[in-house]
PDB file of C-alpha atoms in Angstrom:
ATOM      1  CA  UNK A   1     263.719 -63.234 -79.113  1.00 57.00           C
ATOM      2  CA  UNK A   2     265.047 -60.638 -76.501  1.00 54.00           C
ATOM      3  CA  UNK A   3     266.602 -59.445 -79.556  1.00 53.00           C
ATOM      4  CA  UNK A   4     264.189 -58.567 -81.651  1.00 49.00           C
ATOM      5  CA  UNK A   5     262.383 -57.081 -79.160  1.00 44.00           C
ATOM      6  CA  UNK A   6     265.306 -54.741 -78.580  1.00 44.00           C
ATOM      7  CA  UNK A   7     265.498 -54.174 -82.431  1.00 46.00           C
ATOM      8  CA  UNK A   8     261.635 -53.037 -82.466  1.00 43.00           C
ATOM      9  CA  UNK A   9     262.054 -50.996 -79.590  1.00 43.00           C
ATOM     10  CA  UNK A  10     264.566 -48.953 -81.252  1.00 40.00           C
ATOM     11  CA  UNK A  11     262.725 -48.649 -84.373  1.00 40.00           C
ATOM     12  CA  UNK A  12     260.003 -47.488 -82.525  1.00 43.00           C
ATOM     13  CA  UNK A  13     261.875 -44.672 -80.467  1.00 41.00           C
ATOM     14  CA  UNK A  14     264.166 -43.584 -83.656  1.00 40.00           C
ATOM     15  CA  UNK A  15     260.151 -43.566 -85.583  1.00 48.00           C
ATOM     16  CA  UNK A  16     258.673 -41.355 -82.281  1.00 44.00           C
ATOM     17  CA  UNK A  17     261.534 -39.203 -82.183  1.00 45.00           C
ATOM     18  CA  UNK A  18     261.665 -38.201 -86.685  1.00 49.00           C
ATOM     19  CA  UNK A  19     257.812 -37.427 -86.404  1.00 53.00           C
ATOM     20  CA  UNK A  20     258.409 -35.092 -83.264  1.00 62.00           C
ATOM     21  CA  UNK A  21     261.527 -33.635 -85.181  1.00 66.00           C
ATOM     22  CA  UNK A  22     258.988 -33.123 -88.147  1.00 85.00           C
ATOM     23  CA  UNK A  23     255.956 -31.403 -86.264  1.00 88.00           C
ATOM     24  CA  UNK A  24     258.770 -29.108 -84.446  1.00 93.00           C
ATOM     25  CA  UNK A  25     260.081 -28.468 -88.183  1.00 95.00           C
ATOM     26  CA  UNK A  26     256.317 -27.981 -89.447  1.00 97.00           C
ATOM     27  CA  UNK A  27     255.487 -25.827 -86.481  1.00 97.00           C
ATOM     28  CA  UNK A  28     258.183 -23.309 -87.250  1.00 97.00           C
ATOM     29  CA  UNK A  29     257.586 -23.212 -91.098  1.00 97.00           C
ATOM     30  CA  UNK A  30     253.847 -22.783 -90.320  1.00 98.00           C
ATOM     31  CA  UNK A  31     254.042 -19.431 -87.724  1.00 98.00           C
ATOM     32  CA  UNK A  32     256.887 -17.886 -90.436  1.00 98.00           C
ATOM     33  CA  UNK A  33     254.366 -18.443 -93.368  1.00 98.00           C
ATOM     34  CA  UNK A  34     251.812 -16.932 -91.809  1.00 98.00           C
ATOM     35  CA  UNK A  35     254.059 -14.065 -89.987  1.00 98.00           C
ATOM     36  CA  UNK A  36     254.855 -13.213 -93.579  1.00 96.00           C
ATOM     37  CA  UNK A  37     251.553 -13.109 -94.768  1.00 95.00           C
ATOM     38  CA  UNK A  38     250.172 -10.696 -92.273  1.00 96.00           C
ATOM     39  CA  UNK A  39     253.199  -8.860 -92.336  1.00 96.00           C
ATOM     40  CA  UNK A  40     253.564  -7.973 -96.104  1.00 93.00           C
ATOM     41  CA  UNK A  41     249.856  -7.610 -96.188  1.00 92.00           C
ATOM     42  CA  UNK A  42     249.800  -5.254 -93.803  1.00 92.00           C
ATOM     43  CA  UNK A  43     252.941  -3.228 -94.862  1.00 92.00           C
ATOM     44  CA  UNK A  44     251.060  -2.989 -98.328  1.00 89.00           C
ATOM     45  CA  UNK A  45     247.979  -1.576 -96.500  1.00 88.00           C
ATOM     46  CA  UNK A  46     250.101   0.954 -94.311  1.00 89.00           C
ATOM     47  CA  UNK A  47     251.515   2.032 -97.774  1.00 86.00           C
ATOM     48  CA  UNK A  48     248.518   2.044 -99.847  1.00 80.00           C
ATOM     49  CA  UNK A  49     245.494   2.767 -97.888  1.00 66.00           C
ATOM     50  CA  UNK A  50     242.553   1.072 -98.978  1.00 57.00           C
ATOM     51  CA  UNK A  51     239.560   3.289 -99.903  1.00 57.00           C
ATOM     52  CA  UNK A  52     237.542   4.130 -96.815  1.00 57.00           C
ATOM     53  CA  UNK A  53     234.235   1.636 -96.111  1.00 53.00           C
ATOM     54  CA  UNK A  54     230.684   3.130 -95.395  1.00 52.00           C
ATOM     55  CA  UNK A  55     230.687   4.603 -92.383  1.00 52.00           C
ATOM     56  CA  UNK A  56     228.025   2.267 -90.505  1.00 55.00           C
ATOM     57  CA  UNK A  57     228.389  -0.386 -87.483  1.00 55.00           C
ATOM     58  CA  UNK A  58     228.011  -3.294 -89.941  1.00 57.00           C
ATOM     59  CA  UNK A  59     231.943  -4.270 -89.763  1.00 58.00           C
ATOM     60  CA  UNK A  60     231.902  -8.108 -90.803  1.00 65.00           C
ATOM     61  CA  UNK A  61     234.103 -10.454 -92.282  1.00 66.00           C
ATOM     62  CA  UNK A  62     232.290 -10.136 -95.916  1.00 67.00           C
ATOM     63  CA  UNK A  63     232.444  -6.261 -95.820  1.00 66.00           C
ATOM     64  CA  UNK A  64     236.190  -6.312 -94.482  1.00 62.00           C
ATOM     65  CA  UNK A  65     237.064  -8.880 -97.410  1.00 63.00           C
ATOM     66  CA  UNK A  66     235.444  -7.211-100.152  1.00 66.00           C
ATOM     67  CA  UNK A  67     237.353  -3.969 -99.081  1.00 63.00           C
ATOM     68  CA  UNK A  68     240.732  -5.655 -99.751  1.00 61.00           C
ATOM     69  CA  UNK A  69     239.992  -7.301-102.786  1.00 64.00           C
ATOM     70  CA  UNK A  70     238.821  -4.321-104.138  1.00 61.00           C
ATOM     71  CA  UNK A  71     242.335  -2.630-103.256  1.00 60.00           C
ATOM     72  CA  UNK A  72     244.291  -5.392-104.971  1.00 59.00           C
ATOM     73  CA  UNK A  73     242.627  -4.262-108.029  1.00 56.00           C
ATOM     74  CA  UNK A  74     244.346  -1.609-108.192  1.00 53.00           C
ATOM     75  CA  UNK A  75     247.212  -1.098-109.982  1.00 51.00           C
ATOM     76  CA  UNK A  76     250.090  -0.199-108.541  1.00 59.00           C
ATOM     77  CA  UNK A  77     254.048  -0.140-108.234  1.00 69.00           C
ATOM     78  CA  UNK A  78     254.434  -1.899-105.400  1.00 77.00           C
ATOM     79  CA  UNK A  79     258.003  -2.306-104.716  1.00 79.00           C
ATOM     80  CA  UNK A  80     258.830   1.109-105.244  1.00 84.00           C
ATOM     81  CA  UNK A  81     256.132   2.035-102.922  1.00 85.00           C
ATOM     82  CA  UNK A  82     257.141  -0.735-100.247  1.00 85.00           C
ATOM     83  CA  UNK A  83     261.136   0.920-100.925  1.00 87.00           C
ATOM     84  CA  UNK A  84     259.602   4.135-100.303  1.00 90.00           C
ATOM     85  CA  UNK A  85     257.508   3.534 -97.164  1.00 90.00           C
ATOM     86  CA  UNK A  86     260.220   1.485 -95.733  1.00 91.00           C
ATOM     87  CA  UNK A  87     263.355   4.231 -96.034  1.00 91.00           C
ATOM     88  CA  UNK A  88     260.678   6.953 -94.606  1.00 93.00           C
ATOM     89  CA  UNK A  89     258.898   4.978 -91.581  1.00 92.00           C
ATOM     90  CA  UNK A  90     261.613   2.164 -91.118  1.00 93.00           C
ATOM     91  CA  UNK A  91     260.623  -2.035 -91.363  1.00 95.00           C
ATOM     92  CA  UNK A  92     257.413  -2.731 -88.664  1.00 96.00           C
ATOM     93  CA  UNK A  93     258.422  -3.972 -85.240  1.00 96.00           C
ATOM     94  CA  UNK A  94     256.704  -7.273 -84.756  1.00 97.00           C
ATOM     95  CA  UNK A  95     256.421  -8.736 -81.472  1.00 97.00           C
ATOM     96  CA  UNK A  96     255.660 -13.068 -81.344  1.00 97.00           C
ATOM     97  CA  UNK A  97     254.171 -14.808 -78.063  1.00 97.00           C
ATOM     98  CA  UNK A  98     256.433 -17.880 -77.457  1.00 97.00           C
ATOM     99  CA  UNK A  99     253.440 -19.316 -75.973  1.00 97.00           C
ATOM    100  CA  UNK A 100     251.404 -21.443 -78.387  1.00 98.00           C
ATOM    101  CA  UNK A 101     248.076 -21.466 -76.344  1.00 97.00           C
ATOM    102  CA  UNK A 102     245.617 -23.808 -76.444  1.00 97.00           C
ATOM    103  CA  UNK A 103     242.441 -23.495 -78.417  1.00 93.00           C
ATOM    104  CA  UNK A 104     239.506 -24.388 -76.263  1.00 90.00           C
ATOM    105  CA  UNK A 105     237.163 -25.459 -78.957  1.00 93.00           C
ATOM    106  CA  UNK A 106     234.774 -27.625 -76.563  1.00 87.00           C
ATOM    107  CA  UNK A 107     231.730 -25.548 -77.811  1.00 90.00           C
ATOM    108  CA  UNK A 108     232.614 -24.404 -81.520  1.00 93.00           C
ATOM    109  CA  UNK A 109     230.308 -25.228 -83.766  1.00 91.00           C
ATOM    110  CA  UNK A 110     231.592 -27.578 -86.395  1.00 94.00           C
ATOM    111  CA  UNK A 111     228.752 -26.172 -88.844  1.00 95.00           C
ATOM    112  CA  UNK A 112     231.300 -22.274 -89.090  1.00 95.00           C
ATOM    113  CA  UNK A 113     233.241 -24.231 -90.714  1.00 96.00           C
ATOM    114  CA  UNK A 114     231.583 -26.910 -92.201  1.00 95.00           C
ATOM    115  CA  UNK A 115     232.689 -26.292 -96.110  1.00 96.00           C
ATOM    116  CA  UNK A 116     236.378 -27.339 -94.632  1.00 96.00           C
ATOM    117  CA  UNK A 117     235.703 -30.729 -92.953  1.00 94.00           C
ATOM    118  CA  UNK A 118     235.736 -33.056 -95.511  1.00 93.00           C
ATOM    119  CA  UNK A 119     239.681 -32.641 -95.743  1.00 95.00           C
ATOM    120  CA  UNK A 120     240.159 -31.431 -91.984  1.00 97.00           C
ATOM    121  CA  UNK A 121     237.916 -32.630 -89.846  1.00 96.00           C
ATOM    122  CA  UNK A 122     240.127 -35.384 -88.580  1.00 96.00           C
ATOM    123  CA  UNK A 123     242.890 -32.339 -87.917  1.00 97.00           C
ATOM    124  CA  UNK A 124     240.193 -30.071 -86.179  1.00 97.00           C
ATOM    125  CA  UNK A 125     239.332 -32.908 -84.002  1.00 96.00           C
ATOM    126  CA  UNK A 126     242.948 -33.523 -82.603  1.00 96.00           C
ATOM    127  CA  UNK A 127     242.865 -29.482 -82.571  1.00 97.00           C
ATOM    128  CA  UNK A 128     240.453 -29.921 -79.921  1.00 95.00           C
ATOM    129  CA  UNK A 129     241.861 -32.700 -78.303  1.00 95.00           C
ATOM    130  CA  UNK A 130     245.035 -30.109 -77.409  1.00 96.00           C
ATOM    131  CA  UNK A 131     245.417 -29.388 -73.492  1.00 94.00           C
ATOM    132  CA  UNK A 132     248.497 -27.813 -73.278  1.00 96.00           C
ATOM    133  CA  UNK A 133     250.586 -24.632 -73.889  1.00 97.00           C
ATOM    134  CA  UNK A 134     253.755 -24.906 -75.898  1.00 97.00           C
ATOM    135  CA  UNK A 135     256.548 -22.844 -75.988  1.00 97.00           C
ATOM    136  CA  UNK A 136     258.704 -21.614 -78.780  1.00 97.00           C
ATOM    137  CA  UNK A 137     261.990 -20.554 -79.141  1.00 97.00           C
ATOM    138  CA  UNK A 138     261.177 -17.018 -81.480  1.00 97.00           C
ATOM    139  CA  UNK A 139     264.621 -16.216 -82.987  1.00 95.00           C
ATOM    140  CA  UNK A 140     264.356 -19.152 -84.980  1.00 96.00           C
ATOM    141  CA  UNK A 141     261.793 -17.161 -87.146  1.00 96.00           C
ATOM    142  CA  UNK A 142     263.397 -15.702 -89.530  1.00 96.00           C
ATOM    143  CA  UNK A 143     262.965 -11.563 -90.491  1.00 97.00           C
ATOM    144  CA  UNK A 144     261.464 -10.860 -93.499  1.00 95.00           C
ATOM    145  CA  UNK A 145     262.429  -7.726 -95.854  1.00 94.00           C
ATOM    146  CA  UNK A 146     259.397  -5.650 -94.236  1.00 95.00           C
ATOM    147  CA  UNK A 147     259.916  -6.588 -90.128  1.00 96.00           C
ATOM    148  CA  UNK A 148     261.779  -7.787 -87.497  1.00 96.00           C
ATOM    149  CA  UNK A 149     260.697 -10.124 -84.916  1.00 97.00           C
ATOM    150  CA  UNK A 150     260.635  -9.893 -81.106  1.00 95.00           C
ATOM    151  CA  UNK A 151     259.510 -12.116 -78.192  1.00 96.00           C
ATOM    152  CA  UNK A 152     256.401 -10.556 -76.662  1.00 95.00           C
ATOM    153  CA  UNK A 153     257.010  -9.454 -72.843  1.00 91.00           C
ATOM    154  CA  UNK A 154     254.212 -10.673 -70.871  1.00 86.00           C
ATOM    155  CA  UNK A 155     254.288  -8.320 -68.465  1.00 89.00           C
ATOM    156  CA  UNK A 156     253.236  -5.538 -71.485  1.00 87.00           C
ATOM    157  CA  UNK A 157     249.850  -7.465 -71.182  1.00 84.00           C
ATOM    158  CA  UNK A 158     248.872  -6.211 -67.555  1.00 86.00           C
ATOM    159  CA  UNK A 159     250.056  -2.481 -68.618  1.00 87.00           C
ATOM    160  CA  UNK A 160     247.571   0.010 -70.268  1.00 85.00           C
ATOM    161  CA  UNK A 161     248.763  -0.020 -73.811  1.00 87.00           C
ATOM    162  CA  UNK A 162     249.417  -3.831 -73.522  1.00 87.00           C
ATOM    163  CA  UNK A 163     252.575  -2.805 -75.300  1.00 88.00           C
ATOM    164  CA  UNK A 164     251.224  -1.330 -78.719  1.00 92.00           C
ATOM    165  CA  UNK A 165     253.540   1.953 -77.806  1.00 91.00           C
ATOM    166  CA  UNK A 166     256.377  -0.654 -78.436  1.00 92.00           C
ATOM    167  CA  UNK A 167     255.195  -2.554 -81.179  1.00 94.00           C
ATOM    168  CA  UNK A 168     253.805  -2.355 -84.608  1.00 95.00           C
ATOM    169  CA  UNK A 169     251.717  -5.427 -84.332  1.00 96.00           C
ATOM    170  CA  UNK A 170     251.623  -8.536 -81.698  1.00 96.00           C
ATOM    171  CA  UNK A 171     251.046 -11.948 -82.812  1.00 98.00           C
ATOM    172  CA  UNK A 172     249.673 -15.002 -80.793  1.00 97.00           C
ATOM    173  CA  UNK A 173     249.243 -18.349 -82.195  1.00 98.00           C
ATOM    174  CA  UNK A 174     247.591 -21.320 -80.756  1.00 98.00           C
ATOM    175  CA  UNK A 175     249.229 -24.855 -81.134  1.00 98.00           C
ATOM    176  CA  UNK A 176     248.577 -26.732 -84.196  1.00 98.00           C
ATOM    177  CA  UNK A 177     246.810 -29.748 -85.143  1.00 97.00           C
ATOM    178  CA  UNK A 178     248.486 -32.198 -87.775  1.00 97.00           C
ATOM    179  CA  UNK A 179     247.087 -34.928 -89.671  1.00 96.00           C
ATOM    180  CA  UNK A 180     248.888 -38.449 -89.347  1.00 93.00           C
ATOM    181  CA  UNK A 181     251.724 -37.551 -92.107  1.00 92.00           C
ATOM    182  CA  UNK A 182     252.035 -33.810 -91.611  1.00 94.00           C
ATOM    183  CA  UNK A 183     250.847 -32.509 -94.965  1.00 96.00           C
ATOM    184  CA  UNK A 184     247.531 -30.862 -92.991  1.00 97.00           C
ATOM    185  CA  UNK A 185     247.651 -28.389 -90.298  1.00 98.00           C
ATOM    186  CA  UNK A 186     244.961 -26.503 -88.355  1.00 98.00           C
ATOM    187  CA  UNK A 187     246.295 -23.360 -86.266  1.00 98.00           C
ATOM    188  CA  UNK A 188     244.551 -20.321 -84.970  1.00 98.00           C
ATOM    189  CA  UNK A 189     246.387 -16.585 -85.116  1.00 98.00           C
ATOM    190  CA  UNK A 190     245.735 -13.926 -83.150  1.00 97.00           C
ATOM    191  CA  UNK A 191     246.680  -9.822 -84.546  1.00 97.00           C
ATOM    192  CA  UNK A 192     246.731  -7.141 -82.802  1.00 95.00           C
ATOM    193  CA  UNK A 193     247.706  -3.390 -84.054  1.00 94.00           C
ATOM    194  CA  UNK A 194     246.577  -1.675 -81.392  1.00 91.00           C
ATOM    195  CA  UNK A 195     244.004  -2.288 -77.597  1.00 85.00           C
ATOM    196  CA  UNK A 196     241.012  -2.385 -79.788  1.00 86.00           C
ATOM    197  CA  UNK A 197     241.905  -2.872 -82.862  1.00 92.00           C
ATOM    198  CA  UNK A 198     242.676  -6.617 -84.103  1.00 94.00           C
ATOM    199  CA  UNK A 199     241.541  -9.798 -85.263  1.00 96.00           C
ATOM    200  CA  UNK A 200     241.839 -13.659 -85.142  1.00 96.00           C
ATOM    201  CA  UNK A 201     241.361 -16.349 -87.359  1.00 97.00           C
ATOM    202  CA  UNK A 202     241.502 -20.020 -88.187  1.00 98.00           C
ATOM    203  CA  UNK A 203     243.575 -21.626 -90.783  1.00 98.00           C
ATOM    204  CA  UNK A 204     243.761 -24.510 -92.794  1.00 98.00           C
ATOM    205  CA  UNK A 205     246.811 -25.348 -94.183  1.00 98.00           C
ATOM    206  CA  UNK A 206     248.191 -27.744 -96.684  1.00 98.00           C
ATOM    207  CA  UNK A 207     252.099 -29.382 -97.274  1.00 97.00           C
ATOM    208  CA  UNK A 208     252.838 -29.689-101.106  1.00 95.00           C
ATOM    209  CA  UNK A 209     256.491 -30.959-101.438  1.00 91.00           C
ATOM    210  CA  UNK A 210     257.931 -29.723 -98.510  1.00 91.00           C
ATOM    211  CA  UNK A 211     256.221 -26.321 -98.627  1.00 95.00           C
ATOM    212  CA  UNK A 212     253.356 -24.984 -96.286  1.00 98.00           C
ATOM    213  CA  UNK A 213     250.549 -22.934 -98.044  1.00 97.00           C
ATOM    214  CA  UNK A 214     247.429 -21.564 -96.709  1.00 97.00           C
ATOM    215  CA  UNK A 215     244.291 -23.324 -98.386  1.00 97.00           C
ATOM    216  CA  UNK A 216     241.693 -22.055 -96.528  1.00 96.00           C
ATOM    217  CA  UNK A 217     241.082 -18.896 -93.840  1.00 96.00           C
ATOM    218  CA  UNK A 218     237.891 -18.802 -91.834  1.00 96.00           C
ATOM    219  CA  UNK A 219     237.549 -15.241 -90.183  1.00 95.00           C
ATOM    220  CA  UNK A 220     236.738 -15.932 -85.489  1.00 95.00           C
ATOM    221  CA  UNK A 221     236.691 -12.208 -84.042  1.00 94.00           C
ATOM    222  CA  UNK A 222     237.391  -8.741 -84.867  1.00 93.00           C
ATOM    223  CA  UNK A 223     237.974  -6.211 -82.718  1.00 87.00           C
TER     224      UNK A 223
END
């Protein structure tokens, strides 16, 4: 009897330890998928600027998404572009918070984002259910062709600039939720170009084979 006790016990611990192994995995796939989203988006706006929006105070997620999508229509040759910006500005400087703060989603309304809960509510719930920071090791995000990557000094936070006279853009992400067998996510990202000029979001993620994609972005502030 004492044996198979000993037997389950190790199951157990060897079955603890692969899912914590996974979710570290998952966690560093998730902040380099969504580093290079933001990045090459942003790149591609820095090297075609979008046509300028009505100058009124009415900046909202709708008017900010129409913008882009009207950009993408346009046609253009976008490598050679990127090439070009890239030799005559250099690659963006990108600086990453190895803190993974905590969400604080006592008083969200569920109804924001209520066309998302039939596959995530279960994911948002344990999103909420999150109490504690987490920190990251950043060099183990990899570059991508348009940026390098840089731990975030705190102490830039309590200076004037905050540290936008050092950086191209600063990124904060909050920890993320999983579902029971890791192909959901939940995380929150926070981007900042400059003191007053940023926004954060919430997205909703999805594991197909291995891979992380985004399935679903739901716009929180802008700034």
């Amino acid at each position: 009897m004492r044996k198979i006790l000993i037997i389950i016990s190790v199951f157990i611990f060897y079955n603890c330890s692969e899912k914590r192994e996974n979710k570290v995995e998952n966690t560093y796939k998730i902040i380099h998928l969504l580093y290079n989203d933001i990045t090459t988006d942003h790149i591609k706006t820095l090297s075609f600027p979008p046509p300028q929006p009505p100058l009124n105070n009415d900046a909202n997620w709708d008017s900010i998404y129409e913008t882009l999508e009207l950009n993408r229509k346009i046609k253009k040759d976008t490598v050679k572009k990127l090439k070009s910006f890239i030799q005559e500005n250099g690659k963006l400087i990108v600086a990453l918070n190895p803190t993974l703060f905590v969400s604080f989603l006592e008083d969200f309304k569920k109804e924001y984002i209520e066309e998302y809960l039939e596959d995530y509510e279960v994911v948002f719930d344990s999103l909420k259910k999150i109490k504690n920071t987490l920190e990251i090791n950043v060099s183990e995000i990899p570059n991508n062709k348009y940026s390098y990557i840089l731990p975030y000094q705190k102490y830039y936070s309590r200076m004037p600039r905050k540290g936008y006279d050092k950086y191209d853009m600063i990124l904060n992400f909050s920890r993320i939720a999983f579902n029971e067998n890791n192909t959901k996510a939940i995380i929150i990202m926070g981007v900042g170009f400059g003191k007053l000029n940023g926004f954060s979001a919430m997205y909703f993620l999805e594991n197909r084979k291995g891979k992380w994609f985004i399935k679903h972005e739901k716009g929180l502030t802008i700034s």
